[in-house]
XYZ file of C-alpha atoms in Angstrom:
413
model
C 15.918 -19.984 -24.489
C 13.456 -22.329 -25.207
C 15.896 -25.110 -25.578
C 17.565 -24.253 -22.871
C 14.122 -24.136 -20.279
C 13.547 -27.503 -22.036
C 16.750 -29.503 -21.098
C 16.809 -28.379 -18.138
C 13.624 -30.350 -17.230
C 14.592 -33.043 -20.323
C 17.692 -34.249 -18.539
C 15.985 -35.540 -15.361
C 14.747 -38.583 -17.812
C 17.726 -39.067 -19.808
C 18.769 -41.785 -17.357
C 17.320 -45.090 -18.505
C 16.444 -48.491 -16.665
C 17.495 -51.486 -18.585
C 16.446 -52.338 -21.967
C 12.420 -53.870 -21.458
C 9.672 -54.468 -23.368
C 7.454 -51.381 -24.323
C 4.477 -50.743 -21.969
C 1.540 -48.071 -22.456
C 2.544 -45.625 -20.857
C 5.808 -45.277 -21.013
C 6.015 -42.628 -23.888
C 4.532 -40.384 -21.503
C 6.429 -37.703 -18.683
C 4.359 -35.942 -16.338
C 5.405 -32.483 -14.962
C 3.753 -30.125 -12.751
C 4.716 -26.825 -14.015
C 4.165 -23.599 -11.283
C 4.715 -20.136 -12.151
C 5.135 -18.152 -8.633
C 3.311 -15.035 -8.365
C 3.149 -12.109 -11.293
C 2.204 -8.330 -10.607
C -1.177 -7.888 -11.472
C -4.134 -8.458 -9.453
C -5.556 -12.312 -10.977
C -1.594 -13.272 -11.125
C -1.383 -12.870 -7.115
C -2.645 -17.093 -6.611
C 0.080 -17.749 -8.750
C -0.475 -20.287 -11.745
C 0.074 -23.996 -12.444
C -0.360 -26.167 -15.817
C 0.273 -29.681 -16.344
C 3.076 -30.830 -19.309
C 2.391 -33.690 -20.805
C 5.432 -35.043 -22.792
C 4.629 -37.275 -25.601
C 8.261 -39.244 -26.566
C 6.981 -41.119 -29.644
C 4.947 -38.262 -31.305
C 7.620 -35.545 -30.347
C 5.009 -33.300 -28.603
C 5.023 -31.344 -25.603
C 1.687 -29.700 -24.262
C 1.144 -27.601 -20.868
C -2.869 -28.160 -20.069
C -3.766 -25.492 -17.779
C -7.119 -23.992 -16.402
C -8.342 -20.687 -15.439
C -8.550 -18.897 -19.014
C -10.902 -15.800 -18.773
C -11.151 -12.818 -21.263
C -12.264 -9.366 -20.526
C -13.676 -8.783 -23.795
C -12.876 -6.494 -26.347
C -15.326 -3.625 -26.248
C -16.336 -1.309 -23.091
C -19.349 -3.529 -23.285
C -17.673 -6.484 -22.737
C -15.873 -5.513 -20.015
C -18.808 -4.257 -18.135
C -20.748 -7.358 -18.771
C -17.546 -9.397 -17.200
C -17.891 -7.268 -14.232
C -21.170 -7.765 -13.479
C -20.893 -11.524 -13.783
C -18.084 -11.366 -11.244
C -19.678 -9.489 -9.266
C -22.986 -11.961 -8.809
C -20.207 -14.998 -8.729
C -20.798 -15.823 -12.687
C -17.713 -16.197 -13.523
C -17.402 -18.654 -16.499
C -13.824 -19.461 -17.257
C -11.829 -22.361 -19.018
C -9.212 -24.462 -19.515
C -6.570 -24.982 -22.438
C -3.924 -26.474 -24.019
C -0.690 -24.991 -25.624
C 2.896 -25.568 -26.534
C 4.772 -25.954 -23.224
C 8.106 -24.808 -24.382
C 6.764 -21.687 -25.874
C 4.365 -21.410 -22.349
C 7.966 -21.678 -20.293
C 9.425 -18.902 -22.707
C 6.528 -16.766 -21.850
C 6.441 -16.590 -18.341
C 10.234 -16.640 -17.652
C 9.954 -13.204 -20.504
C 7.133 -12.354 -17.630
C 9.165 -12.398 -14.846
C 7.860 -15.343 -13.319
C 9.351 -17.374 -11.209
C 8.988 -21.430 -12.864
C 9.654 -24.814 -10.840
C 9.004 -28.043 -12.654
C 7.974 -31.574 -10.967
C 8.439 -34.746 -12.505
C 5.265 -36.308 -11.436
C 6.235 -40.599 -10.736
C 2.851 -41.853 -11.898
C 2.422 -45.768 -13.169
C 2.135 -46.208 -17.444
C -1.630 -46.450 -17.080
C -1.974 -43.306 -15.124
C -0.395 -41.221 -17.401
C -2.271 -42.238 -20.243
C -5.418 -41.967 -17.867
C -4.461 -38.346 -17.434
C -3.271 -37.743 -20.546
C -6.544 -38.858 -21.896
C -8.974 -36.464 -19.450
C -6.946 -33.550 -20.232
C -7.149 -33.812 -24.115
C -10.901 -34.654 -23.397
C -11.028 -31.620 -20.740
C -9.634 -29.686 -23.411
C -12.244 -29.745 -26.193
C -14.805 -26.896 -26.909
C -17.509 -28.614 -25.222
C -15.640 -29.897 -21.982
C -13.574 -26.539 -21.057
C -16.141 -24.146 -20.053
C -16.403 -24.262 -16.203
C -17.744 -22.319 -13.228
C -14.400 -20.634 -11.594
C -14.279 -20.045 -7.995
C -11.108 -17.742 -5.995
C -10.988 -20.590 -3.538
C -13.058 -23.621 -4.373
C -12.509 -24.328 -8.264
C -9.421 -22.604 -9.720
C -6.406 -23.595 -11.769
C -4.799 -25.309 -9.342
C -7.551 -27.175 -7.537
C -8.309 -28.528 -10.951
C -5.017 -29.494 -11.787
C -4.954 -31.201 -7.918
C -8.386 -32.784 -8.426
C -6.891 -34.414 -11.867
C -3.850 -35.733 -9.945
C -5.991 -36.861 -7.406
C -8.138 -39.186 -9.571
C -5.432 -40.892 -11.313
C -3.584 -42.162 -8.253
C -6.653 -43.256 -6.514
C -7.529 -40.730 -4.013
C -4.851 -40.932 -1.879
C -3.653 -37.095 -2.419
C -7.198 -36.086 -0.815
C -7.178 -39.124 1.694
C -3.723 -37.639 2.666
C -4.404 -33.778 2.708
C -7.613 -33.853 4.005
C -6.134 -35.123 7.618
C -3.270 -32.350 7.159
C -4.519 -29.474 9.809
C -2.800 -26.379 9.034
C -2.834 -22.724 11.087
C -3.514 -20.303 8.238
C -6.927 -19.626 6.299
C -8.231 -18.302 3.267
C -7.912 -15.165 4.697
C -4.069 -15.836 5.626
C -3.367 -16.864 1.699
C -5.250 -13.634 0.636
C -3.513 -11.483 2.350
C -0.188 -12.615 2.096
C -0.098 -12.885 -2.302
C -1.668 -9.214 -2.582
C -0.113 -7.050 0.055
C 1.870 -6.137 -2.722
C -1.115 -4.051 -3.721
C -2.531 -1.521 -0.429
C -5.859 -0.952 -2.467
C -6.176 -4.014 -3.325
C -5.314 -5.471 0.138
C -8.054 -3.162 1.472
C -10.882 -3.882 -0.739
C -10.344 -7.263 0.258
C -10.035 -6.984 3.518
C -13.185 -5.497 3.440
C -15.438 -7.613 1.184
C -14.167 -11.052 2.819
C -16.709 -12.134 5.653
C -16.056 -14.451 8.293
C -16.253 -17.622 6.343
C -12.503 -17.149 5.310
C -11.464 -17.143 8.649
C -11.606 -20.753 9.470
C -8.791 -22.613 9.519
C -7.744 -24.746 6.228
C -6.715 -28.561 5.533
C -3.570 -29.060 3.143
C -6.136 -29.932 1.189
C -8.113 -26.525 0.723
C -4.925 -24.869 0.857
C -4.243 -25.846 -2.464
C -6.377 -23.690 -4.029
C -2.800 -21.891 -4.123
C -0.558 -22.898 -6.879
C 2.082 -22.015 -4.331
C 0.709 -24.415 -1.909
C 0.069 -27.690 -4.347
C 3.681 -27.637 -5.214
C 5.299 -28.617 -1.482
C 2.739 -30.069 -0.661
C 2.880 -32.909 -3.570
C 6.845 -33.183 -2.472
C 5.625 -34.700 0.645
C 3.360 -37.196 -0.492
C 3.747 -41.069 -0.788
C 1.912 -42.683 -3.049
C 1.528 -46.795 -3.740
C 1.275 -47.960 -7.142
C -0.774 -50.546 -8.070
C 1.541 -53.107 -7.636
C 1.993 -52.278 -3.966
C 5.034 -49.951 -4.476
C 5.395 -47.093 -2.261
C 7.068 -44.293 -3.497
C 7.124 -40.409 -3.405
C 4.764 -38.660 -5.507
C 7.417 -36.449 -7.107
C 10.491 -37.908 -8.795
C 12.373 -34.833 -9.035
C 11.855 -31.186 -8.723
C 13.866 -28.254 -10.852
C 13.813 -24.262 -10.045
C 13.756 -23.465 -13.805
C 13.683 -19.689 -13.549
C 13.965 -18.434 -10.657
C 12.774 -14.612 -10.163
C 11.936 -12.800 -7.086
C 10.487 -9.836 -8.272
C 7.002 -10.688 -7.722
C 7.647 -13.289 -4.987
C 5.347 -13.507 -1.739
C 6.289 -13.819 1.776
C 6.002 -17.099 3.483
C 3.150 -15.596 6.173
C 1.314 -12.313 5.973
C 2.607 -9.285 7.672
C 0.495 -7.583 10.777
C -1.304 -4.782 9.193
C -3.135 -3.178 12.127
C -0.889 -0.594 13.287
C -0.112 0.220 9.604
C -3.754 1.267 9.328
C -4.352 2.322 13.027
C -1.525 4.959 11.812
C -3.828 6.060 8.808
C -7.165 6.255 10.109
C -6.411 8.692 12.945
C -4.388 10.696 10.920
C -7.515 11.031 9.078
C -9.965 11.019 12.042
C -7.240 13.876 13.822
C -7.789 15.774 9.958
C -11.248 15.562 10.484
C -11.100 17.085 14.111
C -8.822 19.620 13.383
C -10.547 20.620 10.526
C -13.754 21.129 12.550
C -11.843 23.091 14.964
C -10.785 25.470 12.648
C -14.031 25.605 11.235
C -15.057 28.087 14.207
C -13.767 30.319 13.175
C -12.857 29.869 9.288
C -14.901 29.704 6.558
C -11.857 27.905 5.026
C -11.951 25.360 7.874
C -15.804 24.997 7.343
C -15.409 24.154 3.563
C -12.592 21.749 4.288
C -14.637 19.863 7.080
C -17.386 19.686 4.841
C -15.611 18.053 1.665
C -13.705 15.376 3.386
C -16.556 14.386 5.816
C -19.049 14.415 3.054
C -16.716 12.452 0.836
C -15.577 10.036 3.880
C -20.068 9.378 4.484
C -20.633 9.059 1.004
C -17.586 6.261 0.507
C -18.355 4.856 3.699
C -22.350 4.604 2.931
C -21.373 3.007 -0.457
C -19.049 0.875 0.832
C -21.989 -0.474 2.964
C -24.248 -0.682 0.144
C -21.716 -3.391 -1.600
C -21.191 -5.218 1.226
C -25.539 -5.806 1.622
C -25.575 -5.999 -1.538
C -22.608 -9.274 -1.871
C -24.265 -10.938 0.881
C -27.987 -10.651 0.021
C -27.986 -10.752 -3.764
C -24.788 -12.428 -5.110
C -23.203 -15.875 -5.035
C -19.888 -15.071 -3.366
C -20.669 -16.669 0.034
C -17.206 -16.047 1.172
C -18.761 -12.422 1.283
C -21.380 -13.655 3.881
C -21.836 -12.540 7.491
C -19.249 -10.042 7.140
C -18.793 -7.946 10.507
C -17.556 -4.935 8.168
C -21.354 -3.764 7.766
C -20.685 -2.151 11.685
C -17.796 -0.233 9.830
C -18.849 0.295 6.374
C -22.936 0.913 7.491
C -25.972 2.037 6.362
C -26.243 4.928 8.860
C -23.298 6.587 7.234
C -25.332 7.693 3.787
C -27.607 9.134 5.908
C -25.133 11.387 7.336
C -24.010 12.529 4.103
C -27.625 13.594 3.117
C -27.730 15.536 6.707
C -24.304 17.013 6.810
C -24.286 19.678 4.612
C -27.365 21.767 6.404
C -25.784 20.844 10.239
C -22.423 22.099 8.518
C -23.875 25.598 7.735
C -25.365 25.987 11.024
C -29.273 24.994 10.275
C -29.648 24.365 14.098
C -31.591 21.479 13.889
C -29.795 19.725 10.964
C -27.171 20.276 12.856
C -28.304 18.340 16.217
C -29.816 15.948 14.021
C -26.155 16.040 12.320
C -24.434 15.544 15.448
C -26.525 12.364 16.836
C -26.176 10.613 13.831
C -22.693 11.036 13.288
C -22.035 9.851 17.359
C -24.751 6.819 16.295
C -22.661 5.870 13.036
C -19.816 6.189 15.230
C -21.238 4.202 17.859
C -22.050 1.244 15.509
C -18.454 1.029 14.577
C -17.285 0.903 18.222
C -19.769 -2.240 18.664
C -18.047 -3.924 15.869
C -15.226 -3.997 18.710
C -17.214 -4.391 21.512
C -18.511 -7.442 20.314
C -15.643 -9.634 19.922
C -16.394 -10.701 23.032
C -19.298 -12.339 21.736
C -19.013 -16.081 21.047
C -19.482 -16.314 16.939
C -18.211 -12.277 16.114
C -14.610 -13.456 15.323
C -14.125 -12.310 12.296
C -10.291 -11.431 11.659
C -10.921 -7.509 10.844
C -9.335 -5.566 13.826
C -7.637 -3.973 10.966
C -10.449 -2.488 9.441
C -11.576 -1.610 12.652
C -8.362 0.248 13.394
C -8.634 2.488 10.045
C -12.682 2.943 10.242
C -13.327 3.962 13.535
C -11.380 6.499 13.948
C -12.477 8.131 10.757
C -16.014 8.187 11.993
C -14.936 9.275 15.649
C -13.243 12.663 13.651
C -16.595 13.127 11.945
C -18.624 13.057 15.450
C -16.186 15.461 16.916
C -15.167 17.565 14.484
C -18.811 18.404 13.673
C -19.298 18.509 17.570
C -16.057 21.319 17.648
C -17.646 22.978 13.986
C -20.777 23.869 16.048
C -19.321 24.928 19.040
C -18.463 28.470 18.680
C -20.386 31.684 19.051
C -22.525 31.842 16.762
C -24.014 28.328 16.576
């Protein structure tokens, strides 16, 4: 299989030019390798590597950034997540057979397109020569960012410098309609906890729109975008970027769609079939014990993961480095008031009369808070793209205001 990945991408420089005298250079082919999406959560961007093939020493190597390791120990793993969760996230880049990298992700499932990159002698050798340097224990260490320094902005920035500039000159003036927030949520919908959690941490700095430029970030992204660029050599040719592109393996199991798909109703749907629980469940409540333990669990447990959820969300944008996490409107669904309520709802549950007014007011303010967070879209600068979260949250908190209202209405309250 190996030999087989390999010729396919081997026979687009089989053809020669007439016999000349060696330059520099020369030896060298450049590919852009890009896997498509895989199924777990960090293979969602997709993944990209550079192949460097050497003629006159026989070698092939894919350069790729983006390396992390969880650790092997419990304690490793919980120091990892504490660095990503203050933004400390020190990752790397590497070097490795490309032949045997091909074999792995096509065994993956991974979908693999190849680019023959039409660079001049000297910037191959200027490229090959910053990658092999890039690659040494001292050089490879790096600080990774989701958006703004990944494995494919890396591999873009490296293009970038050996022709010049002229694939940021050219991007940069590229406007597009979709943001980071678009990207997100179209490579992990695959995922609905995973969609959520990001829906929810991502503030409104994601919601601006992107330059061809930024939207490389996504491996999926660099790749069309470097078939439409024209370049000019040195010598004043002009000429596209990419000499010829191959669909290696081609594998849609993991593959993403080409925009994301609306969401709102989806979780509209959800959260009042929860808040209608909730309000049922307090109706019952009157007059069963059952229905009083039932209300109790799930609005305690819907306060408590509401409260907490509020507590990250502080907690990303006052004391951690992910600014994407700034300024994020979610606090009016995911707040503060809502682990108060928890703390008060077990006494106005069990009919402590003035727990339970104190209950009652706080759940309507909680409540309240969320309906603001839709209230105030009408305010210039509160246009953050999170109607969806909206749609799910608020109704949940409107079943805990009036299913504790119905819980405390009967005869004996």
């Amino acid at each position: 299989m190996i030999q087989f990945l390999a010729a396919l991408v081997l026979a687009t420089g089989t053809r020669q030019a007439p016999i000349a005298a060696p330059v520099a250079g020369d030896e060298l082919t450049v590919y852009l390798l890009t896997f498509d999406p895989g199924g777990l959560v960090w293979e969602r961007f997709g993944h990209n590597a550079l192949w460097i093939r050497d003629k006159l020493s026989g070698t092939d190597w894919a350069y790729d950034y983006g390396r992390f390791t969880f650790g092997s120990t419990p304690g490793d793993v919980l120091r990892f997540a504490g660095r990503f969760a203050a933004a400390d996230m020190r990752y790397s880049m590497g070097e490795a057979d490309a032949l045997r990298t091909l074999a792995a992700y096509r065994q993956a499932g991974r979908s693999i397109w190849a680019q023959e990159l039409d660079l001049p002698p000297g910037a191959r050798i200027a490229l090959r020569d910053f990658l092999v340097w890039n690659a040494k224990e001292e050089n490879k260490h790096y600080q990774y960012h989701y958006y703004l320094d990944n494995c494919s902005t890396r591999l873009r920035d490296a293009v970038d410098r050996v022709v010049g500039g002229q694939l940021k000159a050219w991007a940069q003036s590229i406007a597009t309609p979709w943001t980071y927030r678009d990207q997100t949520r179209r490579t992990t919908e695959n995922s609905p906890t995973t969609y959520t959690l990001l829906m929810l941490g991502l503030g409104q700095p994601v919601d601006r729109p992107l330059t061809a430029w930024e939207e490389m970030f996504l491996p999926i992204s660099l790749r069309p975008y470097l078939n439409q660029l024209q370049v000019v050599d040195p010598d004043g040719r002009r000429h596209p970027i990419v000499k010829e592109e191959r669909h290696l393996v081609e594998n849609s199991l993991y593959s993403v769609q080409d925009r994301p798909s609306p969401w709102t109703l989806r979780y509209l749907l959800v959260g009042v079939g929860v808040g209608g629980m909730l309000l049922g469940l307090g109706r019952w409540g009157r007059r069963s014990l059952g229905g009083r333990w039932g209300f109790g669990a799930a609005a305690v447990a819907w306060t408590v993961l509401a409260g907490l959820g509020g507590v990250v969300l502080a907690a990303l944008w006052a004391f951690s480095a992910h600014r994407f996490s700034y300024w994020n409107e979610n606090l009016l669904q995911l707040n503060l008031g809502a682990i108060a309520l928890a703390f008060v709802l077990p006494g106005a549950i069990w009919r402590n009369r003035s727990r339970y007014r104190q209950g009652v007011r706080l759940a309507a303010v909680v409540a309240a808070i969320s309906a603001a967070g839709l209230l105030f879209k009408v305010i210039p600068g509160m246009d953050q793209a999170n109607f969806d979260m909206i749609a799910l949250i608020l109704p949940i908190h409107l079943g805990v205001w009036l299913g504790l209202g119905a819980l405390g209405a009967g005869p004996s309250s």
